[in-house]
CSV table of C-alpha atoms in Angstrom, one decimal:
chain,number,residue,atom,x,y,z
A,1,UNK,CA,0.0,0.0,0.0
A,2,UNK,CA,1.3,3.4,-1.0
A,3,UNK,CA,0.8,6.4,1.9
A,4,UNK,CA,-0.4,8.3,-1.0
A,5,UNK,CA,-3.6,7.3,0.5
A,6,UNK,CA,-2.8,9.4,3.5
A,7,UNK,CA,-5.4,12.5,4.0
A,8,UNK,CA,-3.9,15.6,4.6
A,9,UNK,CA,-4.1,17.1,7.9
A,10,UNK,CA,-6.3,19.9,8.2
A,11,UNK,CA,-4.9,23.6,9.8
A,12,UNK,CA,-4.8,23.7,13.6
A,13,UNK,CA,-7.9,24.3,15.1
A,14,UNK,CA,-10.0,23.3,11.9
A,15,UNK,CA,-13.1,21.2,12.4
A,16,UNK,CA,-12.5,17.2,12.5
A,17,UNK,CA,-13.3,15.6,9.5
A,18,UNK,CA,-14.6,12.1,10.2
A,19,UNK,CA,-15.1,9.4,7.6
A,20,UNK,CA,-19.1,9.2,7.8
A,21,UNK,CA,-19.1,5.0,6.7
A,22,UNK,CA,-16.0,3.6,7.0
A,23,UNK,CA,-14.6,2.4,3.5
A,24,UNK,CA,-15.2,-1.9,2.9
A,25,UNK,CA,-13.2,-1.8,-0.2
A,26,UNK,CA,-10.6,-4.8,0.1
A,27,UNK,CA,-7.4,-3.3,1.4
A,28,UNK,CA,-9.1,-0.3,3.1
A,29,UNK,CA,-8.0,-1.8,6.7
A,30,UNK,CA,-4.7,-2.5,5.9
A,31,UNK,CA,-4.6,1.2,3.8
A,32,UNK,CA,-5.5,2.9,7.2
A,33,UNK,CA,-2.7,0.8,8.4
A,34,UNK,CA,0.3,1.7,5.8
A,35,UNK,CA,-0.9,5.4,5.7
A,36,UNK,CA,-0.2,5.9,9.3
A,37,UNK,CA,2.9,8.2,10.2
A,38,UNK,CA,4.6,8.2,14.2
A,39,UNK,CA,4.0,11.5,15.9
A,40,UNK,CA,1.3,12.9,14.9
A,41,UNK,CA,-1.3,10.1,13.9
A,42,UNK,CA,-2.9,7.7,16.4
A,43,UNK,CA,-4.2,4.3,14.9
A,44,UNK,CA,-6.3,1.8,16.7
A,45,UNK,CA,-7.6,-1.2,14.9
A,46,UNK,CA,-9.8,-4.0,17.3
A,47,UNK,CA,-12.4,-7.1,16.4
A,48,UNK,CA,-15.0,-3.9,15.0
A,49,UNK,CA,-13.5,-1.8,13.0
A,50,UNK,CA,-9.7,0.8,12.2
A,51,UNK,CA,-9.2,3.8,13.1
A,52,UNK,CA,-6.8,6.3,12.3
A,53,UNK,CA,-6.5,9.5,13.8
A,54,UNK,CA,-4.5,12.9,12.2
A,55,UNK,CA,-3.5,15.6,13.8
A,56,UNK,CA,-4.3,17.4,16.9
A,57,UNK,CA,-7.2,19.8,17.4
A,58,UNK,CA,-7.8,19.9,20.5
A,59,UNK,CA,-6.1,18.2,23.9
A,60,UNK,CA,-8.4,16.9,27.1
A,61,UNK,CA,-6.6,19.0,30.1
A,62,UNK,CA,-5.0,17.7,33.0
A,63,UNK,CA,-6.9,18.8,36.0
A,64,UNK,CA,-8.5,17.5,39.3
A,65,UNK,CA,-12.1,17.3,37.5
A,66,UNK,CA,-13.5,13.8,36.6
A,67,UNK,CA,-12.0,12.4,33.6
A,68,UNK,CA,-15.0,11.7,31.5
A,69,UNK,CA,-16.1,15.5,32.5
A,70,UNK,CA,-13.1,17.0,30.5
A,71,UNK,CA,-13.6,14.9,27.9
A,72,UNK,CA,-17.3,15.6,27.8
A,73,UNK,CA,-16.2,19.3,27.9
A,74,UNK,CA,-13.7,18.9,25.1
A,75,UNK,CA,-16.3,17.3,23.2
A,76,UNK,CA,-18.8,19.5,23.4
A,77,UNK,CA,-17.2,22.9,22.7
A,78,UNK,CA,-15.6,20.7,19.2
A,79,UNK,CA,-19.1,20.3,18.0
A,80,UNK,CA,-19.8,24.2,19.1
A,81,UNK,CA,-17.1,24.9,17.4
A,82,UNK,CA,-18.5,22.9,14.3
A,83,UNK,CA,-17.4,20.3,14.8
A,84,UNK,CA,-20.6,17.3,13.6
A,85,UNK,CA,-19.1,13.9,15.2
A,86,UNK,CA,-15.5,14.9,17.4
A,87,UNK,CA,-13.8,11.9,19.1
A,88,UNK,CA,-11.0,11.5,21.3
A,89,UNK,CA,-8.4,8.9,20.9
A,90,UNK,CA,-5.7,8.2,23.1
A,91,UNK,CA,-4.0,6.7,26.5
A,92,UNK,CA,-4.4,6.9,30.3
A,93,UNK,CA,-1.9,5.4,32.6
A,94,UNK,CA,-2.0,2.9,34.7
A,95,UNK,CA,-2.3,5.9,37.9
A,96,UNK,CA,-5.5,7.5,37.9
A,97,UNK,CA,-4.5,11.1,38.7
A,98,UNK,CA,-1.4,11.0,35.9
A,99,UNK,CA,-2.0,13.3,32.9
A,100,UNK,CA,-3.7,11.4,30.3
A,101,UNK,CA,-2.6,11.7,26.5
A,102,UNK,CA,-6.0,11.9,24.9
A,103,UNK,CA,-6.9,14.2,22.1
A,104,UNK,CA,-9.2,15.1,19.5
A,105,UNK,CA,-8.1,14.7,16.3
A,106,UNK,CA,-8.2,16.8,12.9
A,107,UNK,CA,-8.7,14.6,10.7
A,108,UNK,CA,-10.3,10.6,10.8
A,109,UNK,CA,-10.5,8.0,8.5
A,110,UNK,CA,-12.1,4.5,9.1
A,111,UNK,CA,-12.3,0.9,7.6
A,112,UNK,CA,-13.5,-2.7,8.6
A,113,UNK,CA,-11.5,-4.9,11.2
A,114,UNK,CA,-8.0,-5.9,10.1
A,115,UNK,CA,-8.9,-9.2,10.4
A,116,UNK,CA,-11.7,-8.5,7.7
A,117,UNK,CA,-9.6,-7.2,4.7
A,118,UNK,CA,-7.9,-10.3,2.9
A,119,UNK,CA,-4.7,-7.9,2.2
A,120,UNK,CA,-3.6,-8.1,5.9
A,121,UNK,CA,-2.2,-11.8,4.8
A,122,UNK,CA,0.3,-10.6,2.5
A,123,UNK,CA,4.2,-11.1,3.6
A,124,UNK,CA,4.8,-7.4,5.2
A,125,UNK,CA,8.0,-5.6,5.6
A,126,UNK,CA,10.7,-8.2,7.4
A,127,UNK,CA,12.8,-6.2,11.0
A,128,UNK,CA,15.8,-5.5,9.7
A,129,UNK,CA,19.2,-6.3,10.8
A,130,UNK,CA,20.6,-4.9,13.3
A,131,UNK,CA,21.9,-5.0,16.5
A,132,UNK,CA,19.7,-4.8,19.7
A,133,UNK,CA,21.3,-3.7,23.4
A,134,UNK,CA,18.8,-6.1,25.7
A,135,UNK,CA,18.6,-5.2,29.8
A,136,UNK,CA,16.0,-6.5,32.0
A,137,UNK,CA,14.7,-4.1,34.7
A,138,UNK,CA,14.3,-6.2,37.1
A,139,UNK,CA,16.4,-9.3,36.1
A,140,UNK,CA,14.5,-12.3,36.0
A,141,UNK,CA,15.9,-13.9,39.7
A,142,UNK,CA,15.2,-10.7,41.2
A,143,UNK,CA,11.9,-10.9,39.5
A,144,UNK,CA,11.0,-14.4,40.5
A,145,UNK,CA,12.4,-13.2,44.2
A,146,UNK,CA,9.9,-10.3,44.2
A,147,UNK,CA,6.8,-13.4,43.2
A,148,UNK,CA,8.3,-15.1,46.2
A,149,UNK,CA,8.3,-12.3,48.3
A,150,UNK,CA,4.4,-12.2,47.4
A,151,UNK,CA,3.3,-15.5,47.7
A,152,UNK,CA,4.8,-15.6,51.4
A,153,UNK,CA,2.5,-12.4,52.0
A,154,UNK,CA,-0.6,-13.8,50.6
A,155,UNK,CA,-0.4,-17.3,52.4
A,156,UNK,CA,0.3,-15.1,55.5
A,157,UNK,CA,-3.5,-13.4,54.7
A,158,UNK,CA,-2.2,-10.0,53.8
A,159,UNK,CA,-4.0,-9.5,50.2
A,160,UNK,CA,-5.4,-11.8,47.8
A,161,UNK,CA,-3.5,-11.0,44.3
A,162,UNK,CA,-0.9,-8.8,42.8
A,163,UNK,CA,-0.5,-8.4,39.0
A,164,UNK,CA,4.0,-7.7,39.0
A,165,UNK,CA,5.6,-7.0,36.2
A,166,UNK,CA,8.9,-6.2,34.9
A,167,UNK,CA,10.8,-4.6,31.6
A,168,UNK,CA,12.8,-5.5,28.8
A,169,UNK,CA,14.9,-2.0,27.4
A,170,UNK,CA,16.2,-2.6,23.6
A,171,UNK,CA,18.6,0.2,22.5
A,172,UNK,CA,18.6,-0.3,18.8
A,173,UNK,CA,22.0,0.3,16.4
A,174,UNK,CA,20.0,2.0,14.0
A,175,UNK,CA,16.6,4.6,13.5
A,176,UNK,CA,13.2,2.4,14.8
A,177,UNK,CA,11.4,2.0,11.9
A,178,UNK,CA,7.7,2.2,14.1
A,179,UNK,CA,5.2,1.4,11.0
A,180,UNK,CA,6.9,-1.6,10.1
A,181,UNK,CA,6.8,-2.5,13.8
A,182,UNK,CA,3.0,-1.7,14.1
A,183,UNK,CA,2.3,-3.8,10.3
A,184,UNK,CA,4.4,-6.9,11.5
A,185,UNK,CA,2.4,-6.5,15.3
A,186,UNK,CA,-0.7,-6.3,13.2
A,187,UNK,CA,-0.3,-9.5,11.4
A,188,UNK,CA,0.8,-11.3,14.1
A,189,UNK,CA,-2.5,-10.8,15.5
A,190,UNK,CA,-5.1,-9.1,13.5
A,191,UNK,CA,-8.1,-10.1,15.4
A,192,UNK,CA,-6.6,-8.2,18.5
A,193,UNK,CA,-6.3,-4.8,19.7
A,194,UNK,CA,-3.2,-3.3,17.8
A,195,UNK,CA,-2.8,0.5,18.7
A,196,UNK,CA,0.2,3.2,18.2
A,197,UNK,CA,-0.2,6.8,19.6
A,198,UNK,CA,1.7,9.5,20.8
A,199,UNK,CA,2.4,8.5,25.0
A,200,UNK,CA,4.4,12.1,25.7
A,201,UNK,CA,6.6,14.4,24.4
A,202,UNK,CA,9.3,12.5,21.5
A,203,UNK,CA,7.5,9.2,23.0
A,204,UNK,CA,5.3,6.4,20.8
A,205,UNK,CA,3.0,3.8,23.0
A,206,UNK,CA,2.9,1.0,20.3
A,207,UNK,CA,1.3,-2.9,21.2
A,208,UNK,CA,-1.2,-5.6,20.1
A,209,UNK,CA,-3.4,-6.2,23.6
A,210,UNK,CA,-5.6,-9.1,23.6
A,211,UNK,CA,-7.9,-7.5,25.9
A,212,UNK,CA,-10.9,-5.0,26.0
A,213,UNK,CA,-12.0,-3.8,29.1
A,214,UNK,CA,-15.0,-2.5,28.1
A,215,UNK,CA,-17.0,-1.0,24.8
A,216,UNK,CA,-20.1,0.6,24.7
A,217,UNK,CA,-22.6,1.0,21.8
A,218,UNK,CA,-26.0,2.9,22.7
A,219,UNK,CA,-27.4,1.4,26.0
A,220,UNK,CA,-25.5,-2.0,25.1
A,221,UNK,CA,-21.8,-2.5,27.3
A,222,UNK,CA,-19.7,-5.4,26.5
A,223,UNK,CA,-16.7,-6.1,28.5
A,224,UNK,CA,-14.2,-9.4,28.4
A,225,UNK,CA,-11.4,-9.7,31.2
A,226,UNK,CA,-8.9,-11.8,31.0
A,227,UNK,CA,-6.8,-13.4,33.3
A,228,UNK,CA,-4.9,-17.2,33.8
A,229,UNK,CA,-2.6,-17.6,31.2
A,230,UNK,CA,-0.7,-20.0,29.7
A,231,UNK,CA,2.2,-20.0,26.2
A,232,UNK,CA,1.4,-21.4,23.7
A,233,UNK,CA,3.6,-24.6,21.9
A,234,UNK,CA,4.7,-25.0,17.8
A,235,UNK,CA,4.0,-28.7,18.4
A,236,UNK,CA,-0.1,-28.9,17.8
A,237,UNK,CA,-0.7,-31.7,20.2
A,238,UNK,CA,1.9,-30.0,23.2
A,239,UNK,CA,-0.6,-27.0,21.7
A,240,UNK,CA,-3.6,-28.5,22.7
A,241,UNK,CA,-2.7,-29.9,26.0
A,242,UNK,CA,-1.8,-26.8,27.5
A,243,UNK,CA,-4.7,-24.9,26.5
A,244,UNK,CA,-6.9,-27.6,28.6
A,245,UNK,CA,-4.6,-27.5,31.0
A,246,UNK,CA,-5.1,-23.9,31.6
A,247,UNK,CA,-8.9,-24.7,30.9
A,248,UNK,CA,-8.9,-26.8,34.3
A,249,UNK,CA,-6.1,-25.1,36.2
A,250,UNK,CA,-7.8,-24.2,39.7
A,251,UNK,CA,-4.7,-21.9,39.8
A,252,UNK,CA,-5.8,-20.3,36.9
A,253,UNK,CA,-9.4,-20.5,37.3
A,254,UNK,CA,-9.4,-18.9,41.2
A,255,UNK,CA,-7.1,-15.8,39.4
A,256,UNK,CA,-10.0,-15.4,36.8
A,257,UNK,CA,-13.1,-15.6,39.3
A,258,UNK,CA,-11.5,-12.7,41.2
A,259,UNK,CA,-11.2,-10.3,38.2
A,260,UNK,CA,-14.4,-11.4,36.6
A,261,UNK,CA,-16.2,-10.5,40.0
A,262,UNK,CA,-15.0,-7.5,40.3
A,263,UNK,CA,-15.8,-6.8,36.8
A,264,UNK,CA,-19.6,-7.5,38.0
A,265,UNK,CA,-19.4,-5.7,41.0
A,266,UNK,CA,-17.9,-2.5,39.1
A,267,UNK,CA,-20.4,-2.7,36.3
A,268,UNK,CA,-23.7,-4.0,38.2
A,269,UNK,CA,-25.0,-0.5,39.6
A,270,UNK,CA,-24.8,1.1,36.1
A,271,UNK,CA,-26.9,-1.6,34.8
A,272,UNK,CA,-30.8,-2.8,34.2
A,273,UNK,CA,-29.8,-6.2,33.4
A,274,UNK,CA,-25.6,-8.0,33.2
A,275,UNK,CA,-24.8,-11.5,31.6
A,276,UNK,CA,-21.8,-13.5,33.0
A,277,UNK,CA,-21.4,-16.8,32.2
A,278,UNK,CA,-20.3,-18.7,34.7
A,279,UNK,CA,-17.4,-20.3,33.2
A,280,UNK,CA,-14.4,-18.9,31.1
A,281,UNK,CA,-13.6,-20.0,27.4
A,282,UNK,CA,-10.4,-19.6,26.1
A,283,UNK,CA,-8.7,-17.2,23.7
A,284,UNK,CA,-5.5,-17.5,21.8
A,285,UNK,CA,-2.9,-15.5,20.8
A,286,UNK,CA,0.4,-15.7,18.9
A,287,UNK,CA,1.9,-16.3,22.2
A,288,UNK,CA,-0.6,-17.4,24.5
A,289,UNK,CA,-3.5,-19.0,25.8
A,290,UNK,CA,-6.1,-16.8,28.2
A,291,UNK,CA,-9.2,-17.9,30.3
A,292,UNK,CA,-11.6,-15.3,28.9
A,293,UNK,CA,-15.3,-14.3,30.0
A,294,UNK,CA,-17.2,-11.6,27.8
A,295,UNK,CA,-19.9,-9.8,29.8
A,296,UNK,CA,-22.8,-8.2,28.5
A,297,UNK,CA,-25.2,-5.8,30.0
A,298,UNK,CA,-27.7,-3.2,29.4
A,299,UNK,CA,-27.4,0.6,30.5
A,300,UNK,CA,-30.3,1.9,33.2
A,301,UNK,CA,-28.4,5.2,32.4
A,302,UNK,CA,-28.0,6.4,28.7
A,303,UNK,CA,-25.8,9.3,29.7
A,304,UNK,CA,-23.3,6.5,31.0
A,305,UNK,CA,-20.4,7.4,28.7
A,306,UNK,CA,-17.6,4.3,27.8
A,307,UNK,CA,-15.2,6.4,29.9
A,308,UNK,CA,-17.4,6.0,32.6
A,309,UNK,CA,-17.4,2.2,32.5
A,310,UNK,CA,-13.6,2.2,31.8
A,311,UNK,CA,-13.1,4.7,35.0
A,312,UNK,CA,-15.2,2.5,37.0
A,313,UNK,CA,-13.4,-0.8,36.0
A,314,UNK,CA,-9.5,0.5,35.7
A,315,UNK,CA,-7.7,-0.8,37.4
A,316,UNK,CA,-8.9,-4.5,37.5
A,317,UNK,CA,-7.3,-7.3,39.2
A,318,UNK,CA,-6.1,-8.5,35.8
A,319,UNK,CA,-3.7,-5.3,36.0
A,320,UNK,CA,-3.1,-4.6,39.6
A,321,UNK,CA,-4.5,-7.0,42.5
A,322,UNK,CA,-6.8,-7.4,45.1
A,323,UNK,CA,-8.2,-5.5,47.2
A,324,UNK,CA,-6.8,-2.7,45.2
A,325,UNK,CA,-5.2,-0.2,47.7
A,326,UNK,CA,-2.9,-2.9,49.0
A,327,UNK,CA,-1.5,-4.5,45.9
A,328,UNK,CA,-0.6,-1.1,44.2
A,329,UNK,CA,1.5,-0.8,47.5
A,330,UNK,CA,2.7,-4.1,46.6
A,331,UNK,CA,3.6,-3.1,43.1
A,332,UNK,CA,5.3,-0.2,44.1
A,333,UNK,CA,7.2,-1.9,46.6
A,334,UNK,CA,8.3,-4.4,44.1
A,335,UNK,CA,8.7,-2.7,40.6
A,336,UNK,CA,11.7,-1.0,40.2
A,337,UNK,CA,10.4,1.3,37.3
A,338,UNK,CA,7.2,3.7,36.6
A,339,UNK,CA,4.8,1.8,34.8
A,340,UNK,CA,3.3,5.0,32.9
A,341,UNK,CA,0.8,3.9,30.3
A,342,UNK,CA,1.5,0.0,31.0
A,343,UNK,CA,-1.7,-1.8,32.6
A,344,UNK,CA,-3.8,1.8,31.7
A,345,UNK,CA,-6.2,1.9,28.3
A,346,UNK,CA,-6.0,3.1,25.6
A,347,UNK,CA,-9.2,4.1,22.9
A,348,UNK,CA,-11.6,6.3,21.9
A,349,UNK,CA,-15.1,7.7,22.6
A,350,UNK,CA,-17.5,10.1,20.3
A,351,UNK,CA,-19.8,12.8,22.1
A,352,UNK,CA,-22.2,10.5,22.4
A,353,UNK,CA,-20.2,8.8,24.7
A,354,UNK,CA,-19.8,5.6,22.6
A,355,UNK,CA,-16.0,4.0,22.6
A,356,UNK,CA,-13.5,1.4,23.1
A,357,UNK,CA,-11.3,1.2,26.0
A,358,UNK,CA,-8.6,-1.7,25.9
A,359,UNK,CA,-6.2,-2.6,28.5
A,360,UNK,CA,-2.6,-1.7,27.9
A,361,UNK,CA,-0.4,-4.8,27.7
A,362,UNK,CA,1.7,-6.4,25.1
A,363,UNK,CA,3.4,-3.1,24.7
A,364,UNK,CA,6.4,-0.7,24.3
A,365,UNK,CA,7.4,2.4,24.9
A,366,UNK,CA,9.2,3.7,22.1
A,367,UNK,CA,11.8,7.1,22.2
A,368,UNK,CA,14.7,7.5,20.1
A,369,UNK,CA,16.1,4.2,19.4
A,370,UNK,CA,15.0,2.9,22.5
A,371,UNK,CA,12.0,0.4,23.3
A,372,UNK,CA,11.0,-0.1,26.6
A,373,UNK,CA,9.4,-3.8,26.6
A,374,UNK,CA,6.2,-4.5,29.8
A,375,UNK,CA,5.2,-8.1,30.7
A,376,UNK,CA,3.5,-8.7,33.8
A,377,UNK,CA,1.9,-12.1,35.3
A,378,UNK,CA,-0.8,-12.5,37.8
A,379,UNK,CA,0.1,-13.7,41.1
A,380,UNK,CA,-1.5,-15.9,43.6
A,381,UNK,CA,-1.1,-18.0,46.7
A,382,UNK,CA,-0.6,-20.9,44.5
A,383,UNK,CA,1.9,-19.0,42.1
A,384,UNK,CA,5.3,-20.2,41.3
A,385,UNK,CA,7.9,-17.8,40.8
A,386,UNK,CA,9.8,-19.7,38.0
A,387,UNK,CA,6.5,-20.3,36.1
A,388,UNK,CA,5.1,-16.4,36.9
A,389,UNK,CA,8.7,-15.5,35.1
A,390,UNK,CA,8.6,-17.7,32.1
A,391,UNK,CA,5.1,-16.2,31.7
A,392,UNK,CA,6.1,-12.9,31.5
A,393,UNK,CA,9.4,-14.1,28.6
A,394,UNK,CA,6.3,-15.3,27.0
A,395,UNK,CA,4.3,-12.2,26.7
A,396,UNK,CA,7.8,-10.3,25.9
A,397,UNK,CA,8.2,-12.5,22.6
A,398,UNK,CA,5.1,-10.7,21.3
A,399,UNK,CA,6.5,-7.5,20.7
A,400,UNK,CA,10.3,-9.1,20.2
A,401,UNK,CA,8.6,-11.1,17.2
A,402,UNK,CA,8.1,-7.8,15.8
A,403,UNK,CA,11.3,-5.9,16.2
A,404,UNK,CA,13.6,-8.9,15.0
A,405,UNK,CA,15.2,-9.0,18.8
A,406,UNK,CA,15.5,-12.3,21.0
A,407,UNK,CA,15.2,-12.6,24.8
C-alpha cells in the first residue's frame, strides 16, 4: 500500500473531518494501516472496525475534575465549534491522577476490522538487521524473588493477588522504523487490539493487547477480562494440552473468578440487566492462551459514557491486584520502574459517549532508538515464581517477534 492514501491534515484548530461510513473496499484496513505516520497520527484497529486518527485539534486537560467530564467538555465545545461527530483517541496510565494523553483529532479515516480485509495476509515488511542492546529491569531472579516475596504475604493473609511485572529495554544500532513494527504486530494478530499513539513528548506507545475492558454502543456494554494464562507450543498436540490444561487449572481459574467478580461488581449499579457466564472459554494468541469471560449488560443510564465504565473498571485485578489499595503498594514496593501507560487503556469515545477502551499490555514504549518492553503475570497463593517468570518471557516475545530482537 502506497501512503499516498494518507489525508492531509487539516490547519490547527480546523473542524474534525470524520469518515461518515468507513470504507469496505478490500485493502481499506490494511490502507489505514500503511498510511499511518509516528507522531502525529494515532491508529487503533480492534475485532470492530480501524481507526486512524491525524493531527491534533484539541487536547483533554489535566486537572483535578473527573476524567469523562473534560472529555465531555472537550467534546462539546468541538461540535460548538463545528465540529458534527469529534472523538478523542488516546492513552491513560496505569495511575489514575497522571496526565492522560487523549486528544481530539483533525482529521479521521475508518475501515472494517483488520482481520476483515484479505490484504492483511500478504508477507509485510521483514525487521531488519541490526543489532539490539537487551537489559532486564528487574532481572529475572530478582523478578522471581519479588513473586516469592508475594506469595509468602498472601499465604500469611495479607491480600489476595498482585499483577508484578517487569521490563525488557532494547537500544537499537539504527533509527526504529515504528510502521513496520506496528504492520508486523498487526499481522501477528489481526483479530486483536493493535494501537500506536503519541504516550508524551518525543514518545510512541505502540502494542497488540488481547484484551478489552469494556466498549459501549447505545445502551448495550460489553466487556471481556482476561486473566490465567498459559504460552502457547509449535508442536499442535503440546498446543492442545496446555490450552486444557489452563482450561482446568484451579490456579488459573481462582485468578480469573477474582477479576471477573469485580468486573460484575464494578459494572452491576450502572446496569438494568448483566450476563456473565459462569465459566471462562479460552482465547488465543500468537503467544498465548487466556481464560476469557465476555460480559454483557444493558445501561439503566443512557448518559453513562464508555469512559465512565472504563473509570469504574480501571484498574482491574487483571492489572493490579486485590483488594486494590494494597496491591498497588505491593507493586510499588516491588517494581523498580514507573509503569506509565502499562496496565492503563487506551481508545476512543465520540460525544455520544460511545468508545473502546482496551487494556494496555503487550506493549512498548518507544523514544529515540529505544524500546521499553512491559510483561507482567498475575500472582496468587498458588503461584510459582519460575512459572510467573517464564510467563512474562512469553508475553515479551510478542512485541520481540516484531522488532527482529531475541530474549
Amino acid at each position: 500500500m502506497s501512503a499516498s492514501l494518507r489525508v492531509p491534515t487539516a490547519p490547527h484548530g480546523a473542524a474534525t473531518r470524520t469518515s461518515p461510513l468507513p470504507s469496505t473496499s478490500p485493502g481499506a484496513a490494511t490502507a489505514l494501516l500503511d498510511a499511518y505516520r509516528p507522531g502525529t497520527d494515532r491508529f487503533l484497529a480492534s475485532s470492530r472496525h480501524t481507526l486512524l486518527a491525524i493531527g491534533t485539534s484539541a487536547e483533554v486537560p489535566h486537572d483535578a475534575r473527573p476524567l469523562s467530564l473534560r472529555v465531555r467538555e472537550v467534546l462539546d465545545a468541538r461540535r460548538r465549534a463545528g465540529d458534527p461527530a469529534p472523538i478523542v483517541v488516546g492513552a491513560l496510565p496505569f495511575t489514575p491522577d497522571a496526565p492522560p494523553s487523549l486528544a481530539v483529532p483533525q482529521s479521521v479515516r475508518r475501515a472494517p476490522a483488520l482481520c476483515e480485509d484479505p490484504l492483511i495476509a500478504l508477507p509485510g515488511p521483514a525487521a531488519e538487521p541490526g543489532t539490539w542492546q537487551t537489559r532486564e529491569v528487574p532481572a529475572a531472579a530478582d523478578y522471581a524473588a519479588s513473586v516469592a516475596a508475594a506469595v509468602r504475604r498472601m499465604r500469611a493473609g495479607e491480600f489476595d493477588k498482585v499483577v508484578l511485572a517487569r521490563t525488557l529495554e532494547l537500544i537499537s544500532s539504527h533509527d526504529l522504523d515504528l510502521p513496520a513494527m506496528l504492520r508486523r504486530l498487526a499481522q501477528h494478530d489481526p483479530k486483536g487490539y493493535t494501537f500506536a499513539l503519541p504516550s508524551g513528548p518525543g514518545r510512541t506507545l505502540i502494542g497488540a493487547s488481547p484484551e478489552l475492558l469494556v466498549a459501549r454502543a447505545g445502551n448495550v456494554l460489553t466487556a471481556n477480562p482476561l486473566a490465567g494464562s498459559a504460552p502457547r507450543s509449535d508442536d499442535l498436540a503440546e498446543d492442545v494440552r496446555r490450552a486444557a490444561t489452563l482450561l482446568e487449572s484451579p490456579k488459573d481459574l481462582h485468578e480469573h473468578a477474582v477479576v471477573v467478580d469485580a468486573v460484575r461488581e464494578a459494572l452491576a449499579p450502572f446496569c438494568v440487566s448483566l450476563d456473565v457466564p459462569e465459566r471462562p472459554t479460552l482465547v488465543r494468541t500468537a503467544a498465548m492462551w487466556h481464560l476469557s469471560t465476555t460480559v454483557t449488560g444493558t445501561l439503566a443510564d443512557p448518559g453513562t459514557s464508555s469512559l465512565d465504565l472504563a473509570s469504574a473498571l480501571h484498574p482491574t485485578p487483571a492489572v493490579c491486584g486485590t483488594p486494590t489499595d494494597v496491591a498497588r503498594a505491593v507493586i510499588a514496593e516491588s517494581e523498580p520502574f514507573e509503569r506509565g501507560a502499562y496496565t492503563g487503556m487506551v481508545g476512543w469515545q465520540d460525544a455520544d459517549g460511545d468508545g473502546e477502551w482496551v487494556v494496555t499490555i503487550r506493549c512498548a514504549e518507544a523514544e529515540g532508538r529505544s524500546l521499553r518492553l512491559f510483561a507482567g503475570a498475575g500472582v496468587v497463593a498458588a503461584s510459582s515464581p519460575e512459572a510467573e517468570t517464564a510467563e512474562t518471557g512469553a508475553k515479551f516475545r510478542t512485541f520481540l517477534s516484531a522488532v527482529g530482537a531475541a530474549l
